[in-house]
Amino acid sequence: MIEKAFYSPAGKALSAKAGLKEPPRLRRGRTWPQGALVLATLGGGTIAADALSLLGRATEAPVVDDQPDTPAGYGSRIGALVVDATELTTVAALEDLRAVLRPAVRAIEPSGRIVILARAEQDGWEAKAVTRALDGINRTVGKELRKGATATLVYVDADATAGDLVSTLGFVLQGRSAFVDGQAWRVSAAAQRPQAMEDRPLDGRVIVVTGAARGIGAAIARTLARDGAIIVAVDIPPAGESLAAVANEVGGTALQLDITAADAGATIAAHVAARGESIYGIVHNAGITRDKMLVNTDASRWGSVLDVNLAAQIRMNEVLLDPGTPGGIADGGRIVGIASTSGLAGNKGQTNYAASKAGVAGLVAAMAPDLASRSITANAVAPGFIETDMTARIPFVQREVFRRSNSLSQGGQPEDVAEAIGYLLDPRSQGVTGQVVRVCGQNLVGA
């Protein structure tokens, strides 16, 4: 596992010589915090308490920092603090948030969680300003936390219920969100509101993963298979041997295919229909880079990246979303694209890549309302620096800069991206659509 490079004798020696501290080990997988879960309700909201009850997570009362001359602290480590700020509407009330956050920051355990729930829409100038202020608080707290602890802000629509929050709270509190820090996204009301979280939420559902032969794509296939999915692993013919190995490992099927082919969508649908199935979800993971400064980027480099990373997705989606296509995406299905922090913030020498990945973010935002009547969601994840065989070839000093340029002081693992995708594919995530979840450890640029 590439993560071992951080903790190997050679890795430790090189980091020590460069004056770099060993990064924290992150809690991963379907694991809950070890310490107590503390719930703080500001202004009388109940949705957080109700959602945590559905998750079966007991809570303790918060410590309030009401003695400014005395260092605040819980006296023992806590695992997580969930703050229900959905009724917080005034600048003065932000003091209540400070009063519960300050002692929690001191007491949070390694890989602990701070989660703030807020209203997505508020009436009035002050309330709207406060809603935005919470984002600044969340991002800053994420940067001040230590030892792998993270902060998350979840905006909740007024008509959303506790059931709509189950999958989101479960994801952000568990180790599955290890490399998601300082981020905010929105949960809306869903037509169907499951009342519990499952360890195998994708049981028996067909999910197509493009670019599945190696790296992040292979990790996605493995993680989704763990959650019960039937995987259709797609990649180009030259990767056929690796693709077959991944498909065999997860008990799925392999489909050798160039996704830029005009009939790619029809080929995928026919492959699924031949097995008497329809597609529940598709993960558009396949992508390429052809990096050059813009002044040196010719039409071929420009066009190939945009075609693979963006245009091919659009063409396939149009075919697979056609209700008349046997083996296409069924109502209630899921579409997940792969954006990038390079697309959201820009990156020198990657104009073509940034355009394609920003385009993915725009695509899911555009698709979400159009697909709502069919209960199909469209979302994206935006990875930052992820440890793969490709990034392992970057020179050590440059690689360390990339690794350390986030709040968690390390690169993410391929499974971190996969876990976020699994969350978005979960049937219980029906209320999450048109969103981009950044899996970047709160990259210090553009995050």
PDB file of C-alpha atoms in Angstrom, residues 55-269:
ATOM      1  CA  LEU A  55     -28.139   6.101  13.341  1.00  0.00           C
ATOM      2  CA  GLY A  56     -28.291   4.607  16.821  1.00  0.00           C
ATOM      3  CA  ARG A  57     -25.576   6.916  18.127  1.00  0.00           C
ATOM      4  CA  ALA A  58     -25.913   7.991  21.753  1.00  0.00           C
ATOM      5  CA  THR A  59     -24.852  11.542  22.569  1.00  0.00           C
ATOM      6  CA  GLU A  60     -23.563  13.515  25.536  1.00  0.00           C
ATOM      7  CA  ALA A  61     -24.239  17.111  26.544  1.00  0.00           C
ATOM      8  CA  PRO A  62     -21.759  19.732  25.297  1.00  0.00           C
ATOM      9  CA  VAL A  63     -19.237  21.664  27.337  1.00  0.00           C
ATOM     10  CA  VAL A  64     -19.848  25.398  26.974  1.00  0.00           C
ATOM     11  CA  ASP A  65     -16.930  27.830  27.205  1.00  0.00           C
ATOM     12  CA  ASP A  66     -18.510  30.387  29.545  1.00  0.00           C
ATOM     13  CA  GLN A  67     -15.379  31.195  31.573  1.00  0.00           C
ATOM     14  CA  PRO A  68     -13.016  33.018  29.222  1.00  0.00           C
ATOM     15  CA  ASP A  69     -10.209  33.201  31.800  1.00  0.00           C
ATOM     16  CA  THR A  70     -10.153  29.425  32.277  1.00  0.00           C
ATOM     17  CA  PRO A  71      -8.865  27.038  29.603  1.00  0.00           C
ATOM     18  CA  ALA A  72     -11.875  25.136  28.303  1.00  0.00           C
ATOM     19  CA  GLY A  73     -11.752  21.370  27.939  1.00  0.00           C
ATOM     20  CA  TYR A  74     -13.774  18.212  28.394  1.00  0.00           C
ATOM     21  CA  GLY A  75     -11.303  16.507  30.699  1.00  0.00           C
ATOM     22  CA  SER A  76     -11.306  13.476  28.409  1.00  0.00           C
ATOM     23  CA  ARG A  77     -11.126  12.966  24.672  1.00  0.00           C
ATOM     24  CA  ILE A  78     -14.359  13.120  22.705  1.00  0.00           C
ATOM     25  CA  GLY A  79     -14.894  11.391  19.396  1.00  0.00           C
ATOM     26  CA  ALA A  80     -17.079  13.950  17.663  1.00  0.00           C
ATOM     27  CA  LEU A  81     -19.081  17.132  18.114  1.00  0.00           C
ATOM     28  CA  VAL A  82     -22.254  17.597  16.053  1.00  0.00           C
ATOM     29  CA  VAL A  83     -23.664  21.126  16.150  1.00  0.00           C
ATOM     30  CA  ASP A  84     -27.259  21.737  15.083  1.00  0.00           C
ATOM     31  CA  ALA A  85     -27.072  25.362  13.910  1.00  0.00           C
ATOM     32  CA  THR A  86     -30.131  25.129  11.655  1.00  0.00           C
ATOM     33  CA  GLU A  87     -31.945  27.756  13.747  1.00  0.00           C
ATOM     34  CA  LEU A  88     -28.967  30.107  14.057  1.00  0.00           C
ATOM     35  CA  THR A  89     -29.796  33.364  12.252  1.00  0.00           C
ATOM     36  CA  THR A  90     -28.011  36.280  13.971  1.00  0.00           C
ATOM     37  CA  VAL A  91     -24.451  37.469  14.294  1.00  0.00           C
ATOM     38  CA  ALA A  92     -24.856  37.581  18.062  1.00  0.00           C
ATOM     39  CA  ALA A  93     -25.817  33.899  18.073  1.00  0.00           C
ATOM     40  CA  LEU A  94     -22.454  32.995  16.535  1.00  0.00           C
ATOM     41  CA  GLU A  95     -21.100  33.385  20.083  1.00  0.00           C
ATOM     42  CA  ASP A  96     -23.074  30.260  21.009  1.00  0.00           C
ATOM     43  CA  LEU A  97     -21.211  28.386  18.291  1.00  0.00           C
ATOM     44  CA  ARG A  98     -17.839  29.629  19.500  1.00  0.00           C
ATOM     45  CA  ALA A  99     -18.723  28.581  23.030  1.00  0.00           C
ATOM     46  CA  VAL A 100     -19.219  24.935  22.060  1.00  0.00           C
ATOM     47  CA  LEU A 101     -16.507  24.750  19.395  1.00  0.00           C
ATOM     48  CA  ARG A 102     -13.600  26.071  21.459  1.00  0.00           C
ATOM     49  CA  PRO A 103     -13.551  23.333  24.102  1.00  0.00           C
ATOM     50  CA  ALA A 104     -14.240  20.685  21.466  1.00  0.00           C
ATOM     51  CA  VAL A 105     -11.214  21.716  19.408  1.00  0.00           C
ATOM     52  CA  ARG A 106      -9.086  21.199  22.494  1.00  0.00           C
ATOM     53  CA  ALA A 107     -10.647  17.835  23.375  1.00  0.00           C
ATOM     54  CA  ILE A 108     -11.234  16.133  20.012  1.00  0.00           C
ATOM     55  CA  GLU A 109      -9.534  12.747  19.619  1.00  0.00           C
ATOM     56  CA  PRO A 110      -7.195  11.836  16.728  1.00  0.00           C
ATOM     57  CA  SER A 111      -9.306  11.442  13.560  1.00  0.00           C
ATOM     58  CA  GLY A 112     -12.252  12.945  15.450  1.00  0.00           C
ATOM     59  CA  ARG A 113     -15.016  14.888  13.751  1.00  0.00           C
ATOM     60  CA  ILE A 114     -16.670  18.281  14.090  1.00  0.00           C
ATOM     61  CA  VAL A 115     -19.887  18.527  12.050  1.00  0.00           C
ATOM     62  CA  ILE A 116     -22.040  21.646  11.736  1.00  0.00           C
ATOM     63  CA  LEU A 117     -25.578  21.511  10.334  1.00  0.00           C
ATOM     64  CA  ALA A 118     -27.034  24.750   8.951  1.00  0.00           C
ATOM     65  CA  ARG A 119     -29.964  25.879   6.832  1.00  0.00           C
ATOM     66  CA  ALA A 120     -29.277  26.061   3.114  1.00  0.00           C
ATOM     67  CA  GLU A 121     -31.573  29.044   2.590  1.00  0.00           C
ATOM     68  CA  GLN A 122     -32.371  31.852   5.037  1.00  0.00           C
ATOM     69  CA  ASP A 123     -34.547  34.950   4.819  1.00  0.00           C
ATOM     70  CA  GLY A 124     -33.071  38.383   5.470  1.00  0.00           C
ATOM     71  CA  TRP A 125     -29.678  39.982   5.053  1.00  0.00           C
ATOM     72  CA  GLU A 126     -28.332  39.071   8.466  1.00  0.00           C
ATOM     73  CA  ALA A 127     -29.425  35.451   8.304  1.00  0.00           C
ATOM     74  CA  LYS A 128     -27.904  35.019   4.840  1.00  0.00           C
ATOM     75  CA  ALA A 129     -24.651  36.578   6.041  1.00  0.00           C
ATOM     76  CA  VAL A 130     -24.581  34.230   9.027  1.00  0.00           C
ATOM     77  CA  THR A 131     -25.116  31.247   6.744  1.00  0.00           C
ATOM     78  CA  ARG A 132     -22.017  32.245   4.797  1.00  0.00           C
ATOM     79  CA  ALA A 133     -20.100  33.008   8.000  1.00  0.00           C
ATOM     80  CA  LEU A 134     -20.525  29.371   9.032  1.00  0.00           C
ATOM     81  CA  ASP A 135     -18.566  28.324   5.954  1.00  0.00           C
ATOM     82  CA  GLY A 136     -15.626  30.483   7.024  1.00  0.00           C
ATOM     83  CA  ILE A 137     -15.780  29.038  10.534  1.00  0.00           C
ATOM     84  CA  ASN A 138     -15.886  25.478   9.233  1.00  0.00           C
ATOM     85  CA  ARG A 139     -12.917  25.902   6.889  1.00  0.00           C
ATOM     86  CA  THR A 140     -10.838  27.596   9.581  1.00  0.00           C
ATOM     87  CA  VAL A 141     -11.644  25.009  12.237  1.00  0.00           C
ATOM     88  CA  GLY A 142     -10.620  22.317   9.757  1.00  0.00           C
ATOM     89  CA  LYS A 143      -7.217  23.981   9.428  1.00  0.00           C
ATOM     90  CA  GLU A 144      -6.792  24.375  13.192  1.00  0.00           C
ATOM     91  CA  LEU A 145      -7.638  20.779  14.125  1.00  0.00           C
ATOM     92  CA  ARG A 146      -4.752  18.365  14.603  1.00  0.00           C
ATOM     93  CA  LYS A 147      -3.974  14.631  14.492  1.00  0.00           C
ATOM     94  CA  GLY A 148      -6.253  13.836  11.569  1.00  0.00           C
ATOM     95  CA  ALA A 149      -9.423  15.404  12.997  1.00  0.00           C
ATOM     96  CA  THR A 150     -11.696  17.058  10.432  1.00  0.00           C
ATOM     97  CA  ALA A 151     -14.540  19.563  10.160  1.00  0.00           C
ATOM     98  CA  THR A 152     -17.575  19.436   7.857  1.00  0.00           C
ATOM     99  CA  LEU A 153     -20.483  21.799   7.205  1.00  0.00           C
ATOM    100  CA  VAL A 154     -23.739  20.322   5.899  1.00  0.00           C
ATOM    101  CA  TYR A 155     -26.368  22.710   4.554  1.00  0.00           C
ATOM    102  CA  VAL A 156     -29.848  21.267   5.061  1.00  0.00           C
ATOM    103  CA  ASP A 157     -32.936  22.318   3.114  1.00  0.00           C
ATOM    104  CA  ALA A 158     -35.892  23.473   5.226  1.00  0.00           C
ATOM    105  CA  ASP A 159     -38.100  20.559   4.076  1.00  0.00           C
ATOM    106  CA  ALA A 160     -35.416  17.901   4.564  1.00  0.00           C
ATOM    107  CA  THR A 161     -35.990  15.423   7.370  1.00  0.00           C
ATOM    108  CA  ALA A 162     -33.769  13.433   9.692  1.00  0.00           C
ATOM    109  CA  GLY A 163     -34.066  10.491   7.309  1.00  0.00           C
ATOM    110  CA  ASP A 164     -32.543  12.579   4.527  1.00  0.00           C
ATOM    111  CA  LEU A 165     -29.489  13.161   6.733  1.00  0.00           C
ATOM    112  CA  VAL A 166     -28.800   9.564   7.733  1.00  0.00           C
ATOM    113  CA  SER A 167     -26.313   8.683   4.986  1.00  0.00           C
ATOM    114  CA  THR A 168     -24.542  12.052   5.163  1.00  0.00           C
ATOM    115  CA  LEU A 169     -24.029  12.041   8.932  1.00  0.00           C
ATOM    116  CA  GLY A 170     -22.971   8.414   8.765  1.00  0.00           C
ATOM    117  CA  PHE A 171     -20.394   9.206   6.085  1.00  0.00           C
ATOM    118  CA  VAL A 172     -18.875  12.269   7.740  1.00  0.00           C
ATOM    119  CA  LEU A 173     -18.689  10.670  11.200  1.00  0.00           C
ATOM    120  CA  GLN A 174     -17.221   7.390   9.998  1.00  0.00           C
ATOM    121  CA  GLY A 175     -13.676   6.851   8.758  1.00  0.00           C
ATOM    122  CA  ARG A 176     -14.977   6.811   5.191  1.00  0.00           C
ATOM    123  CA  SER A 177     -14.598  10.617   5.169  1.00  0.00           C
ATOM    124  CA  ALA A 178     -10.939  10.488   6.286  1.00  0.00           C
ATOM    125  CA  PHE A 179      -9.658  12.847   3.550  1.00  0.00           C
ATOM    126  CA  VAL A 180     -12.705  15.148   3.415  1.00  0.00           C
ATOM    127  CA  ASP A 181     -11.962  18.220   5.511  1.00  0.00           C
ATOM    128  CA  GLY A 182     -13.251  21.792   5.687  1.00  0.00           C
ATOM    129  CA  GLN A 183     -15.866  21.079   3.032  1.00  0.00           C
ATOM    130  CA  ALA A 184     -19.531  22.001   2.702  1.00  0.00           C
ATOM    131  CA  TRP A 185     -22.348  20.579   0.600  1.00  0.00           C
ATOM    132  CA  ARG A 186     -26.124  20.479   0.560  1.00  0.00           C
ATOM    133  CA  VAL A 187     -28.754  17.909   1.488  1.00  0.00           C
ATOM    134  CA  SER A 188     -32.245  18.355   0.064  1.00  0.00           C
ATOM    135  CA  ALA A 189     -35.535  16.600   0.734  1.00  0.00           C
ATOM    136  CA  ALA A 190     -35.972  13.265  -1.022  1.00  0.00           C
ATOM    137  CA  ALA A 191     -39.170  11.545  -2.134  1.00  0.00           C
ATOM    138  CA  GLN A 192     -38.095   8.365  -0.344  1.00  0.00           C
ATOM    139  CA  ARG A 193     -36.533   8.686   3.094  1.00  0.00           C
ATOM    140  CA  PRO A 194     -34.832   5.507   4.351  1.00  0.00           C
ATOM    141  CA  GLN A 195     -34.691   5.417   8.130  1.00  0.00           C
ATOM    142  CA  ALA A 196     -31.469   3.462   8.674  1.00  0.00           C
ATOM    143  CA  MET A 197     -27.912   3.049   7.397  1.00  0.00           C
ATOM    144  CA  GLU A 198     -26.619  -0.283   6.075  1.00  0.00           C
ATOM    145  CA  ASP A 199     -23.136  -1.755   5.709  1.00  0.00           C
ATOM    146  CA  ARG A 200     -24.002  -3.132   2.234  1.00  0.00           C
ATOM    147  CA  PRO A 201     -26.228  -0.414   0.777  1.00  0.00           C
ATOM    148  CA  LEU A 202     -25.468  -1.387  -2.836  1.00  0.00           C
ATOM    149  CA  ASP A 203     -26.363  -5.064  -2.498  1.00  0.00           C
ATOM    150  CA  GLY A 204     -27.251  -6.528  -5.906  1.00  0.00           C
ATOM    151  CA  ARG A 205     -27.101  -3.205  -7.746  1.00  0.00           C
ATOM    152  CA  VAL A 206     -25.232  -2.943 -11.062  1.00  0.00           C
ATOM    153  CA  ILE A 207     -22.637  -0.180 -11.128  1.00  0.00           C
ATOM    154  CA  VAL A 208     -20.433   0.669 -14.096  1.00  0.00           C
ATOM    155  CA  VAL A 209     -16.941   1.978 -13.301  1.00  0.00           C
ATOM    156  CA  THR A 210     -14.898   3.367 -16.187  1.00  0.00           C
ATOM    157  CA  GLY A 211     -11.100   3.459 -15.994  1.00  0.00           C
ATOM    158  CA  ALA A 212     -11.301   0.519 -13.581  1.00  0.00           C
ATOM    159  CA  ALA A 213      -8.096  -1.333 -14.470  1.00  0.00           C
ATOM    160  CA  ARG A 214      -5.799   0.348 -11.968  1.00  0.00           C
ATOM    161  CA  GLY A 215      -5.293   3.069  -9.375  1.00  0.00           C
ATOM    162  CA  ILE A 216      -8.332   4.987  -8.220  1.00  0.00           C
ATOM    163  CA  GLY A 217     -10.640   3.102 -10.589  1.00  0.00           C
ATOM    164  CA  ALA A 218      -9.621  -0.271  -9.157  1.00  0.00           C
ATOM    165  CA  ALA A 219     -10.097   1.068  -5.618  1.00  0.00           C
ATOM    166  CA  ILE A 220     -13.576   2.277  -6.568  1.00  0.00           C
ATOM    167  CA  ALA A 221     -14.487  -1.167  -7.892  1.00  0.00           C
ATOM    168  CA  ARG A 222     -13.224  -2.866  -4.721  1.00  0.00           C
ATOM    169  CA  THR A 223     -14.982  -0.477  -2.350  1.00  0.00           C
ATOM    170  CA  LEU A 224     -18.306  -0.629  -4.159  1.00  0.00           C
ATOM    171  CA  ALA A 225     -18.081  -4.438  -4.314  1.00  0.00           C
ATOM    172  CA  ARG A 226     -17.505  -4.448  -0.555  1.00  0.00           C
ATOM    173  CA  ASP A 227     -20.771  -2.538  -0.284  1.00  0.00           C
ATOM    174  CA  GLY A 228     -22.544  -5.228  -2.323  1.00  0.00           C
ATOM    175  CA  ALA A 229     -22.441  -3.806  -5.859  1.00  0.00           C
ATOM    176  CA  ILE A 230     -22.247  -5.911  -9.021  1.00  0.00           C
ATOM    177  CA  ILE A 231     -19.373  -4.243 -10.872  1.00  0.00           C
ATOM    178  CA  VAL A 232     -19.057  -3.739 -14.611  1.00  0.00           C
ATOM    179  CA  ALA A 233     -15.392  -2.755 -14.951  1.00  0.00           C
ATOM    180  CA  VAL A 234     -14.630  -0.751 -18.096  1.00  0.00           C
ATOM    181  CA  ASP A 235     -11.253   0.212 -19.538  1.00  0.00           C
ATOM    182  CA  ILE A 236      -9.375   0.405 -22.830  1.00  0.00           C
ATOM    183  CA  PRO A 237      -8.217  -2.824 -24.571  1.00  0.00           C
ATOM    184  CA  PRO A 238      -4.485  -2.264 -23.810  1.00  0.00           C
ATOM    185  CA  ALA A 239      -5.392  -2.512 -20.100  1.00  0.00           C
ATOM    186  CA  GLY A 240      -7.304  -5.740 -20.667  1.00  0.00           C
ATOM    187  CA  GLU A 241      -5.167  -7.981 -18.467  1.00  0.00           C
ATOM    188  CA  SER A 242      -5.302  -5.637 -15.478  1.00  0.00           C
ATOM    189  CA  LEU A 243      -8.996  -5.013 -16.094  1.00  0.00           C
ATOM    190  CA  ALA A 244      -9.772  -8.725 -16.046  1.00  0.00           C
ATOM    191  CA  ALA A 245      -7.831  -9.129 -12.805  1.00  0.00           C
ATOM    192  CA  VAL A 246      -9.837  -6.377 -11.102  1.00  0.00           C
ATOM    193  CA  ALA A 247     -13.155  -7.742 -12.407  1.00  0.00           C
ATOM    194  CA  ASN A 248     -12.292 -11.256 -11.214  1.00  0.00           C
ATOM    195  CA  GLU A 249     -11.213  -9.946  -7.809  1.00  0.00           C
ATOM    196  CA  VAL A 250     -14.536  -8.199  -7.197  1.00  0.00           C
ATOM    197  CA  GLY A 251     -16.704 -10.850  -8.828  1.00  0.00           C
ATOM    198  CA  GLY A 252     -17.819  -8.524 -11.617  1.00  0.00           C
ATOM    199  CA  THR A 253     -17.485  -8.459 -15.393  1.00  0.00           C
ATOM    200  CA  ALA A 254     -14.888  -6.767 -17.585  1.00  0.00           C
ATOM    201  CA  LEU A 255     -15.705  -4.707 -20.665  1.00  0.00           C
ATOM    202  CA  GLN A 256     -12.838  -3.569 -22.878  1.00  0.00           C
ATOM    203  CA  LEU A 257     -13.956  -0.312 -24.432  1.00  0.00           C
ATOM    204  CA  ASP A 258     -12.692   3.052 -25.627  1.00  0.00           C
ATOM    205  CA  ILE A 259     -15.186   5.425 -24.015  1.00  0.00           C
ATOM    206  CA  THR A 260     -14.620   8.035 -26.724  1.00  0.00           C
ATOM    207  CA  ALA A 261     -16.151   5.711 -29.338  1.00  0.00           C
ATOM    208  CA  ALA A 262     -19.448   6.991 -30.696  1.00  0.00           C
ATOM    209  CA  ASP A 263     -21.235   3.807 -29.623  1.00  0.00           C
ATOM    210  CA  ALA A 264     -19.646   3.546 -26.151  1.00  0.00           C
ATOM    211  CA  GLY A 265     -22.901   4.196 -24.309  1.00  0.00           C
ATOM    212  CA  ALA A 266     -24.796   1.687 -26.421  1.00  0.00           C
ATOM    213  CA  THR A 267     -22.056  -0.922 -25.899  1.00  0.00           C
ATOM    214  CA  ILE A 268     -22.217  -0.537 -22.111  1.00  0.00           C
ATOM    215  CA  ALA A 269     -26.003  -0.780 -22.124  1.00  0.00           C
TER     216      ALA A 269
END
